[in-house]
């Protein structure tokens, strides 16, 4: 019996087995503050990032889209109206599809917008129990977020990493902009295009992940995000990426995958069904960082700790994107204390 088996056996025998306890037998998973700390403050604002930093995750995420003048700003969508008051400030600037696009506005214009909690088309909050105020939060640039995190790291003696996502590269190209090249230039300026830097760069578009590595010469660790084909997220065939051959292809250019939680484990009436995705990723030495842990959007009948225990324990993921980085971190720390 090897050391790992002994440890597992001792956990089983002492009667304290929970899915959580298995976690530290394997490795300490990382907590990625998904869009800052959106459980408590509007996503991706500098305030949300500041709070996320105080909650001490391993990484803080920045989703990136470009302004009209080619500056990467931290926003989840290429559209603006779901998280800002653009429709009140610039009513005439919508496109024919009735949507307002970040790329149609200069940075100076984007800076005049107020960021609010994410809303549905009827104006109600997507997550009603989250931040309900109307304070003047604003859009931040990628470089502002880098500067903020670097300074907070220095002041608090921490080393919280960056986790930028290049959003919709095909859309940006269609609009005449090369978002990947612009983001890489900024990473290089800040010494972050380095395999040893505390950063992962993620993208849903597999052609772009390959382009980053092979054509643009990115040295930084890359994570291939995995969607479902019917989401229309990018031209990528995600059914192929999830296959044995697809995983092998990912491993040629990236260090990890970012799957959707249900792609790893499905909770049905007959219990938990683990897919082969995690095993395929591990076979190809890819880190697994699934999205998204949300206390206000848990699978029915499942607690936050049960979900994290399942992912860290039985599935064996290496990290988690969480809207509640404090809760995910507390779970990881509790598991460390237990063993
Ligand atoms: Ca993201």
GROMACS .gro file of C-alpha atoms and ligand atoms in nm:
model
  340
    1UNK     CA    1   0.000   0.000   0.000
    2UNK     CA    2   0.155   0.331  -0.098
    3UNK     CA    3   0.151   0.649   0.107
    4UNK     CA    4  -0.154   0.788  -0.066
    5UNK     CA    5  -0.354   0.468  -0.004
    6UNK     CA    6  -0.248   0.468   0.362
    7UNK     CA    7  -0.363   0.823   0.402
    8UNK     CA    8  -0.695   0.751   0.238
    9UNK     CA    9  -0.739   0.441   0.452
   10UNK     CA   10  -0.668   0.635   0.769
   11UNK     CA   11  -0.925   0.892   0.670
   12UNK     CA   12  -1.180   0.618   0.606
   13UNK     CA   13  -1.100   0.438   0.932
   14UNK     CA   14  -1.116   0.745   1.150
   15UNK     CA   15  -1.470   0.787   1.032
   16UNK     CA   16  -1.416   1.147   0.936
   17UNK     CA   17  -1.435   1.093   0.564
   18UNK     CA   18  -1.599   1.370   0.382
   19UNK     CA   19  -1.539   1.451   0.022
   20UNK     CA   20  -1.357   1.754   0.153
   21UNK     CA   21  -1.102   1.552   0.343
   22UNK     CA   22  -0.971   1.389   0.031
   23UNK     CA   23  -0.868   1.723  -0.109
   24UNK     CA   24  -0.537   1.761   0.066
   25UNK     CA   25  -0.432   1.407   0.001
   26UNK     CA   26  -0.398   1.515  -0.359
   27UNK     CA   27  -0.297   1.883  -0.379
   28UNK     CA   28  -0.419   2.217  -0.261
   29UNK     CA   29  -0.661   2.349  -0.521
   30UNK     CA   30  -0.644   2.714  -0.618
   31UNK     CA   31  -0.927   2.964  -0.577
   32UNK     CA   32  -0.982   3.200  -0.869
   33UNK     CA   33  -1.187   3.508  -0.778
   34UNK     CA   34  -1.426   3.503  -1.075
   35UNK     CA   35  -1.482   3.862  -1.199
   36UNK     CA   36  -1.347   3.997  -0.869
   37UNK     CA   37  -1.588   3.946  -0.582
   38UNK     CA   38  -1.924   3.976  -0.766
   39UNK     CA   39  -2.112   3.810  -0.483
   40UNK     CA   40  -2.062   4.135  -0.289
   41UNK     CA   41  -1.980   4.422  -0.531
   42UNK     CA   42  -2.059   4.472  -0.903
   43UNK     CA   43  -1.840   4.243  -1.114
   44UNK     CA   44  -1.502   4.351  -1.252
   45UNK     CA   45  -1.501   4.697  -1.094
   46UNK     CA   46  -1.182   4.808  -0.919
   47UNK     CA   47  -1.381   4.798  -0.595
   48UNK     CA   48  -1.480   4.437  -0.657
   49UNK     CA   49  -1.118   4.349  -0.732
   50UNK     CA   50  -1.002   4.528  -0.415
   51UNK     CA   51  -1.248   4.330  -0.207
   52UNK     CA   52  -1.150   4.007  -0.383
   53UNK     CA   53  -0.787   4.078  -0.294
   54UNK     CA   54  -0.879   4.121   0.072
   55UNK     CA   55  -1.051   3.780   0.062
   56UNK     CA   56  -0.709   3.633  -0.030
   57UNK     CA   57  -0.775   3.405  -0.328
   58UNK     CA   58  -0.491   3.258  -0.537
   59UNK     CA   59  -0.591   3.446  -0.853
   60UNK     CA   60  -0.821   3.731  -0.956
   61UNK     CA   61  -0.987   3.714  -1.298
   62UNK     CA   62  -1.001   3.992  -1.558
   63UNK     CA   63  -1.227   3.944  -1.863
   64UNK     CA   64  -1.098   4.166  -2.142
   65UNK     CA   65  -1.265   4.346  -2.431
   66UNK     CA   66  -1.137   4.643  -2.632
   67UNK     CA   67  -1.257   5.003  -2.642
   68UNK     CA   68  -1.288   5.188  -2.975
   69UNK     CA   69  -0.938   5.324  -2.922
   70UNK     CA   70  -0.799   4.974  -2.871
   71UNK     CA   71  -0.757   4.975  -2.494
   72UNK     CA   72  -0.836   4.651  -2.305
   73UNK     CA   73  -1.100   4.715  -2.040
   74UNK     CA   74  -1.222   4.469  -1.778
   75UNK     CA   75  -1.574   4.367  -1.880
   76UNK     CA   76  -1.733   4.026  -1.918
   77UNK     CA   77  -1.926   4.100  -2.237
   78UNK     CA   78  -1.871   4.277  -2.566
   79UNK     CA   79  -2.206   4.444  -2.483
   80UNK     CA   80  -2.249   4.715  -2.221
   81UNK     CA   81  -2.616   4.743  -2.127
   82UNK     CA   82  -2.633   4.442  -1.893
   83UNK     CA   83  -2.386   4.595  -1.646
   84UNK     CA   84  -2.387   4.973  -1.715
   85UNK     CA   85  -2.624   5.267  -1.767
   86UNK     CA   86  -2.511   5.311  -2.130
   87UNK     CA   87  -2.870   5.309  -2.257
   88UNK     CA   88  -2.943   5.622  -2.049
   89UNK     CA   89  -2.617   5.805  -2.120
   90UNK     CA   90  -2.583   5.720  -2.491
   91UNK     CA   91  -2.935   5.623  -2.611
   92UNK     CA   92  -2.854   5.683  -2.977
   93UNK     CA   93  -2.538   5.474  -2.987
   94UNK     CA   94  -2.698   5.130  -3.004
   95UNK     CA   95  -2.660   4.911  -3.309
   96UNK     CA   96  -2.944   4.771  -3.520
   97UNK     CA   97  -2.970   4.472  -3.286
   98UNK     CA   98  -3.059   4.713  -3.000
   99UNK     CA   99  -2.735   4.645  -2.819
  100UNK     CA  100  -2.452   4.877  -2.713
  101UNK     CA  101  -2.100   4.750  -2.789
  102UNK     CA  102  -1.795   4.843  -2.586
  103UNK     CA  103  -1.592   4.863  -2.906
  104UNK     CA  104  -1.811   5.152  -3.030
  105UNK     CA  105  -1.701   5.372  -2.736
  106UNK     CA  106  -1.368   5.537  -2.659
  107UNK     CA  107  -1.214   5.476  -2.320
  108UNK     CA  108  -1.305   5.833  -2.220
  109UNK     CA  109  -1.669   5.758  -2.303
  110UNK     CA  110  -1.664   5.423  -2.125
  111UNK     CA  111  -1.527   5.598  -1.816
  112UNK     CA  112  -1.843   5.812  -1.792
  113UNK     CA  113  -2.064   5.504  -1.747
  114UNK     CA  114  -2.185   5.377  -1.411
  115UNK     CA  115  -2.141   5.004  -1.359
  116UNK     CA  116  -2.430   4.832  -1.183
  117UNK     CA  117  -2.519   4.482  -1.076
  118UNK     CA  118  -2.579   4.252  -1.376
  119UNK     CA  119  -2.940   4.281  -1.496
  120UNK     CA  120  -3.187   4.086  -1.709
  121UNK     CA  121  -3.358   4.243  -2.012
  122UNK     CA  122  -3.646   4.363  -1.787
  123UNK     CA  123  -3.406   4.549  -1.557
  124UNK     CA  124  -3.425   4.306  -1.265
  125UNK     CA  125  -3.102   4.178  -1.112
  126UNK     CA  126  -2.975   3.842  -1.234
  127UNK     CA  127  -2.879   3.767  -0.872
  128UNK     CA  128  -3.139   3.957  -0.666
  129UNK     CA  129  -2.968   3.917  -0.327
  130UNK     CA  130  -2.639   4.066  -0.438
  131UNK     CA  131  -2.540   4.435  -0.429
  132UNK     CA  132  -2.851   4.652  -0.445
  133UNK     CA  133  -2.703   5.004  -0.431
  134UNK     CA  134  -2.663   5.261  -0.708
  135UNK     CA  135  -2.315   5.388  -0.628
  136UNK     CA  136  -2.096   5.523  -0.910
  137UNK     CA  137  -1.880   5.224  -0.991
  138UNK     CA  138  -1.686   5.256  -1.315
  139UNK     CA  139  -1.515   5.048  -1.583
  140UNK     CA  140  -1.144   4.987  -1.524
  141UNK     CA  141  -0.871   4.916  -1.779
  142UNK     CA  142  -0.661   4.600  -1.770
  143UNK     CA  143  -0.357   4.807  -1.672
  144UNK     CA  144  -0.547   4.970  -1.384
  145UNK     CA  145  -0.637   4.624  -1.253
  146UNK     CA  146  -0.275   4.506  -1.291
  147UNK     CA  147  -0.149   4.813  -1.104
  148UNK     CA  148  -0.408   4.772  -0.829
  149UNK     CA  149  -0.332   4.405  -0.768
  150UNK     CA  150   0.045   4.460  -0.785
  151UNK     CA  151   0.025   4.737  -0.526
  152UNK     CA  152  -0.203   4.545  -0.294
  153UNK     CA  153   0.028   4.243  -0.323
  154UNK     CA  154   0.323   4.460  -0.222
  155UNK     CA  155   0.142   4.630   0.062
  156UNK     CA  156  -0.003   4.310   0.210
  157UNK     CA  157   0.296   4.089   0.132
  158UNK     CA  158   0.087   3.861  -0.089
  159UNK     CA  159   0.133   3.708  -0.431
  160UNK     CA  160  -0.218   3.690  -0.572
  161UNK     CA  161  -0.202   3.606  -0.941
  162UNK     CA  162  -0.373   3.737  -1.255
  163UNK     CA  163  -0.617   3.538  -1.465
  164UNK     CA  164  -0.710   3.744  -1.775
  165UNK     CA  165  -0.946   3.613  -2.042
  166UNK     CA  166  -0.924   3.723  -2.404
  167UNK     CA  167  -1.287   3.770  -2.499
  168UNK     CA  168  -1.434   3.713  -2.844
  169UNK     CA  169  -1.115   3.741  -3.054
  170UNK     CA  170  -1.306   3.660  -3.377
  171UNK     CA  171  -1.552   3.944  -3.308
  172UNK     CA  172  -1.266   4.186  -3.238
  173UNK     CA  173  -1.092   4.086  -3.563
  174UNK     CA  174  -1.415   4.144  -3.754
  175UNK     CA  175  -1.417   4.494  -3.599
  176UNK     CA  176  -1.059   4.550  -3.721
  177UNK     CA  177  -0.886   4.492  -3.385
  178UNK     CA  178  -0.636   4.227  -3.273
  179UNK     CA  179  -0.713   4.189  -2.903
  180UNK     CA  180  -0.458   3.912  -2.841
  181UNK     CA  181  -0.163   4.114  -2.971
  182UNK     CA  182  -0.268   4.416  -2.765
  183UNK     CA  183  -0.308   4.208  -2.447
  184UNK     CA  184   0.026   4.034  -2.503
  185UNK     CA  185   0.201   4.370  -2.542
  186UNK     CA  186   0.064   4.476  -2.203
  187UNK     CA  187   0.162   4.146  -2.039
  188UNK     CA  188   0.516   4.186  -2.174
  189UNK     CA  189   0.537   4.544  -2.051
  190UNK     CA  190   0.455   4.418  -1.699
  191UNK     CA  191   0.684   4.114  -1.714
  192UNK     CA  192   0.388   3.877  -1.718
  193UNK     CA  193   0.444   3.690  -2.047
  194UNK     CA  194   0.654   3.433  -1.869
  195UNK     CA  195   0.579   3.066  -1.792
  196UNK     CA  196   0.691   3.120  -1.432
  197UNK     CA  197   0.483   3.434  -1.371
  198UNK     CA  198   0.181   3.394  -1.143
  199UNK     CA  199  -0.073   3.419  -1.422
  200UNK     CA  200  -0.287   3.213  -1.658
  201UNK     CA  201  -0.435   3.353  -1.980
  202UNK     CA  202  -0.764   3.193  -2.084
  203UNK     CA  203  -0.967   3.189  -2.404
  204UNK     CA  204  -1.274   3.005  -2.534
  205UNK     CA  205  -1.158   3.020  -2.897
  206UNK     CA  206  -0.918   2.732  -2.960
  207UNK     CA  207  -0.788   2.885  -3.286
  208UNK     CA  208  -0.685   3.187  -3.082
  209UNK     CA  209  -0.521   2.979  -2.807
  210UNK     CA  210  -0.312   2.811  -3.079
  211UNK     CA  211  -0.240   3.147  -3.240
  212UNK     CA  212  -0.128   3.295  -2.907
  213UNK     CA  213   0.122   3.014  -2.857
  214UNK     CA  214   0.237   2.943  -3.213
  215UNK     CA  215   0.209   3.271  -3.403
  216UNK     CA  216   0.229   3.541  -3.138
  217UNK     CA  217   0.495   3.356  -2.935
  218UNK     CA  218   0.317   3.378  -2.599
  219UNK     CA  219   0.526   3.225  -2.319
  220UNK     CA  220   0.262   3.266  -2.047
  221UNK     CA  221   0.062   2.966  -1.918
  222UNK     CA  222  -0.257   2.923  -2.122
  223UNK     CA  223  -0.593   2.775  -2.029
  224UNK     CA  224  -0.840   2.654  -2.292
  225UNK     CA  225  -1.194   2.725  -2.182
  226UNK     CA  226  -1.457   2.471  -2.280
  227UNK     CA  227  -1.813   2.571  -2.364
  228UNK     CA  228  -2.095   2.377  -2.528
  229UNK     CA  229  -2.140   2.408  -2.905
  230UNK     CA  230  -2.497   2.538  -2.876
  231UNK     CA  231  -2.391   2.844  -2.670
  232UNK     CA  232  -2.243   3.012  -2.980
  233UNK     CA  233  -1.944   3.124  -2.771
  234UNK     CA  234  -1.683   3.088  -3.048
  235UNK     CA  235  -1.626   2.898  -3.376
  236UNK     CA  236  -1.456   2.618  -3.175
  237UNK     CA  237  -1.598   2.262  -3.184
  238UNK     CA  238  -1.617   2.184  -2.812
  239UNK     CA  239  -1.737   1.827  -2.868
  240UNK     CA  240  -1.404   1.767  -3.040
  241UNK     CA  241  -1.207   1.944  -2.766
  242UNK     CA  242  -1.367   1.718  -2.503
  243UNK     CA  243  -1.257   1.404  -2.693
  244UNK     CA  244  -0.934   1.213  -2.642
  245UNK     CA  245  -0.783   1.365  -2.960
  246UNK     CA  246  -0.905   1.713  -2.864
  247UNK     CA  247  -0.745   1.700  -2.520
  248UNK     CA  248  -0.420   1.592  -2.680
  249UNK     CA  249  -0.439   1.891  -2.914
  250UNK     CA  250  -0.503   2.128  -2.624
  251UNK     CA  251  -0.200   1.994  -2.438
  252UNK     CA  252   0.024   2.092  -2.731
  253UNK     CA  253  -0.039   2.461  -2.662
  254UNK     CA  254  -0.199   2.502  -2.318
  255UNK     CA  255  -0.133   2.409  -1.956
  256UNK     CA  256  -0.492   2.374  -1.842
  257UNK     CA  257  -0.860   2.358  -1.925
  258UNK     CA  258  -1.148   2.562  -1.791
  259UNK     CA  259  -1.456   2.339  -1.824
  260UNK     CA  260  -1.814   2.408  -1.721
  261UNK     CA  261  -1.887   2.214  -1.399
  262UNK     CA  262  -2.160   1.991  -1.555
  263UNK     CA  263  -1.905   1.875  -1.814
  264UNK     CA  264  -1.712   1.711  -1.527
  265UNK     CA  265  -1.992   1.575  -1.309
  266UNK     CA  266  -2.365   1.549  -1.347
  267UNK     CA  267  -2.595   1.527  -1.051
  268UNK     CA  268  -2.891   1.310  -1.141
  269UNK     CA  269  -3.157   1.121  -0.954
  270UNK     CA  270  -2.934   0.815  -0.937
  271UNK     CA  271  -2.650   1.013  -0.782
  272UNK     CA  272  -2.334   1.163  -0.920
  273UNK     CA  273  -2.204   1.069  -1.261
  274UNK     CA  274  -1.843   1.163  -1.329
  275UNK     CA  275  -1.758   1.211  -1.696
  276UNK     CA  276  -1.426   1.109  -1.849
  277UNK     CA  277  -1.319   1.470  -1.907
  278UNK     CA  278  -1.109   1.506  -1.590
  279UNK     CA  279  -0.933   1.175  -1.655
  280UNK     CA  280  -0.855   1.279  -2.013
  281UNK     CA  281  -0.720   1.612  -1.892
  282UNK     CA  282  -0.501   1.449  -1.628
  283UNK     CA  283  -0.369   1.199  -1.881
  284UNK     CA  284  -0.249   1.499  -2.081
  285UNK     CA  285  -0.113   1.677  -1.771
  286UNK     CA  286  -0.361   1.963  -1.804
  287UNK     CA  287  -0.468   2.154  -1.493
  288UNK     CA  288  -0.847   2.161  -1.445
  289UNK     CA  289  -1.007   2.489  -1.334
  290UNK     CA  290  -1.387   2.463  -1.374
  291UNK     CA  291  -1.642   2.746  -1.361
  292UNK     CA  292  -1.845   2.867  -1.169
  293UNK     CA  293  -1.899   2.818  -0.794
  294UNK     CA  294  -2.198   3.033  -0.690
  295UNK     CA  295  -2.384   2.998  -0.363
  296UNK     CA  296  -2.690   3.155  -0.524
  297UNK     CA  297  -2.685   2.915  -0.821
  298UNK     CA  298  -2.609   2.573  -0.675
  299UNK     CA  299  -2.744   2.251  -0.826
  300UNK     CA  300  -3.071   2.162  -0.655
  301UNK     CA  301  -3.030   1.992  -0.318
  302UNK     CA  302  -2.653   2.039  -0.310
  303UNK     CA  303  -2.464   2.255  -0.062
  304UNK     CA  304  -2.161   2.465  -0.149
  305UNK     CA  305  -1.933   2.235   0.051
  306UNK     CA  306  -2.079   1.925  -0.113
  307UNK     CA  307  -2.018   2.069  -0.459
  308UNK     CA  308  -1.661   2.172  -0.376
  309UNK     CA  309  -1.598   1.838  -0.205
  310UNK     CA  310  -1.718   1.655  -0.515
  311UNK     CA  311  -1.501   1.865  -0.746
  312UNK     CA  312  -1.185   1.874  -0.535
  313UNK     CA  313  -1.225   1.520  -0.403
  314UNK     CA  314  -1.389   1.282  -0.644
  315UNK     CA  315  -1.328   1.467  -0.969
  316UNK     CA  316  -0.989   1.592  -0.858
  317UNK     CA  317  -0.986   1.940  -1.009
  318UNK     CA  318  -0.692   2.175  -0.945
  319UNK     CA  319  -0.889   2.491  -0.879
  320UNK     CA  320  -1.225   2.662  -0.903
  321UNK     CA  321  -1.363   2.986  -1.044
  322UNK     CA  322  -1.581   3.128  -0.769
  323UNK     CA  323  -1.811   3.430  -0.737
  324UNK     CA  324  -1.768   3.373  -0.360
  325UNK     CA  325  -1.390   3.348  -0.324
  326UNK     CA  326  -1.410   3.372   0.057
  327UNK     CA  327  -1.638   3.068   0.076
  328UNK     CA  328  -1.427   2.862  -0.163
  329UNK     CA  329  -1.112   2.964   0.022
  330UNK     CA  330  -1.264   2.875   0.358
  331UNK     CA  331  -1.347   2.529   0.225
  332UNK     CA  332  -0.992   2.477   0.099
  333UNK     CA  333  -0.839   2.605   0.426
  334UNK     CA  334  -1.071   2.383   0.631
  335UNK     CA  335  -0.955   2.083   0.431
  336UNK     CA  336  -0.591   2.179   0.493
  337UNK     CA  337  -0.653   2.206   0.868
  338UNK     CA  338  -0.820   1.867   0.876
  339UNK     CA  339  -0.513   1.702   0.724
  340LIG    CA1  340  -1.423   3.462  -1.768
   0.00000   0.00000   0.00000
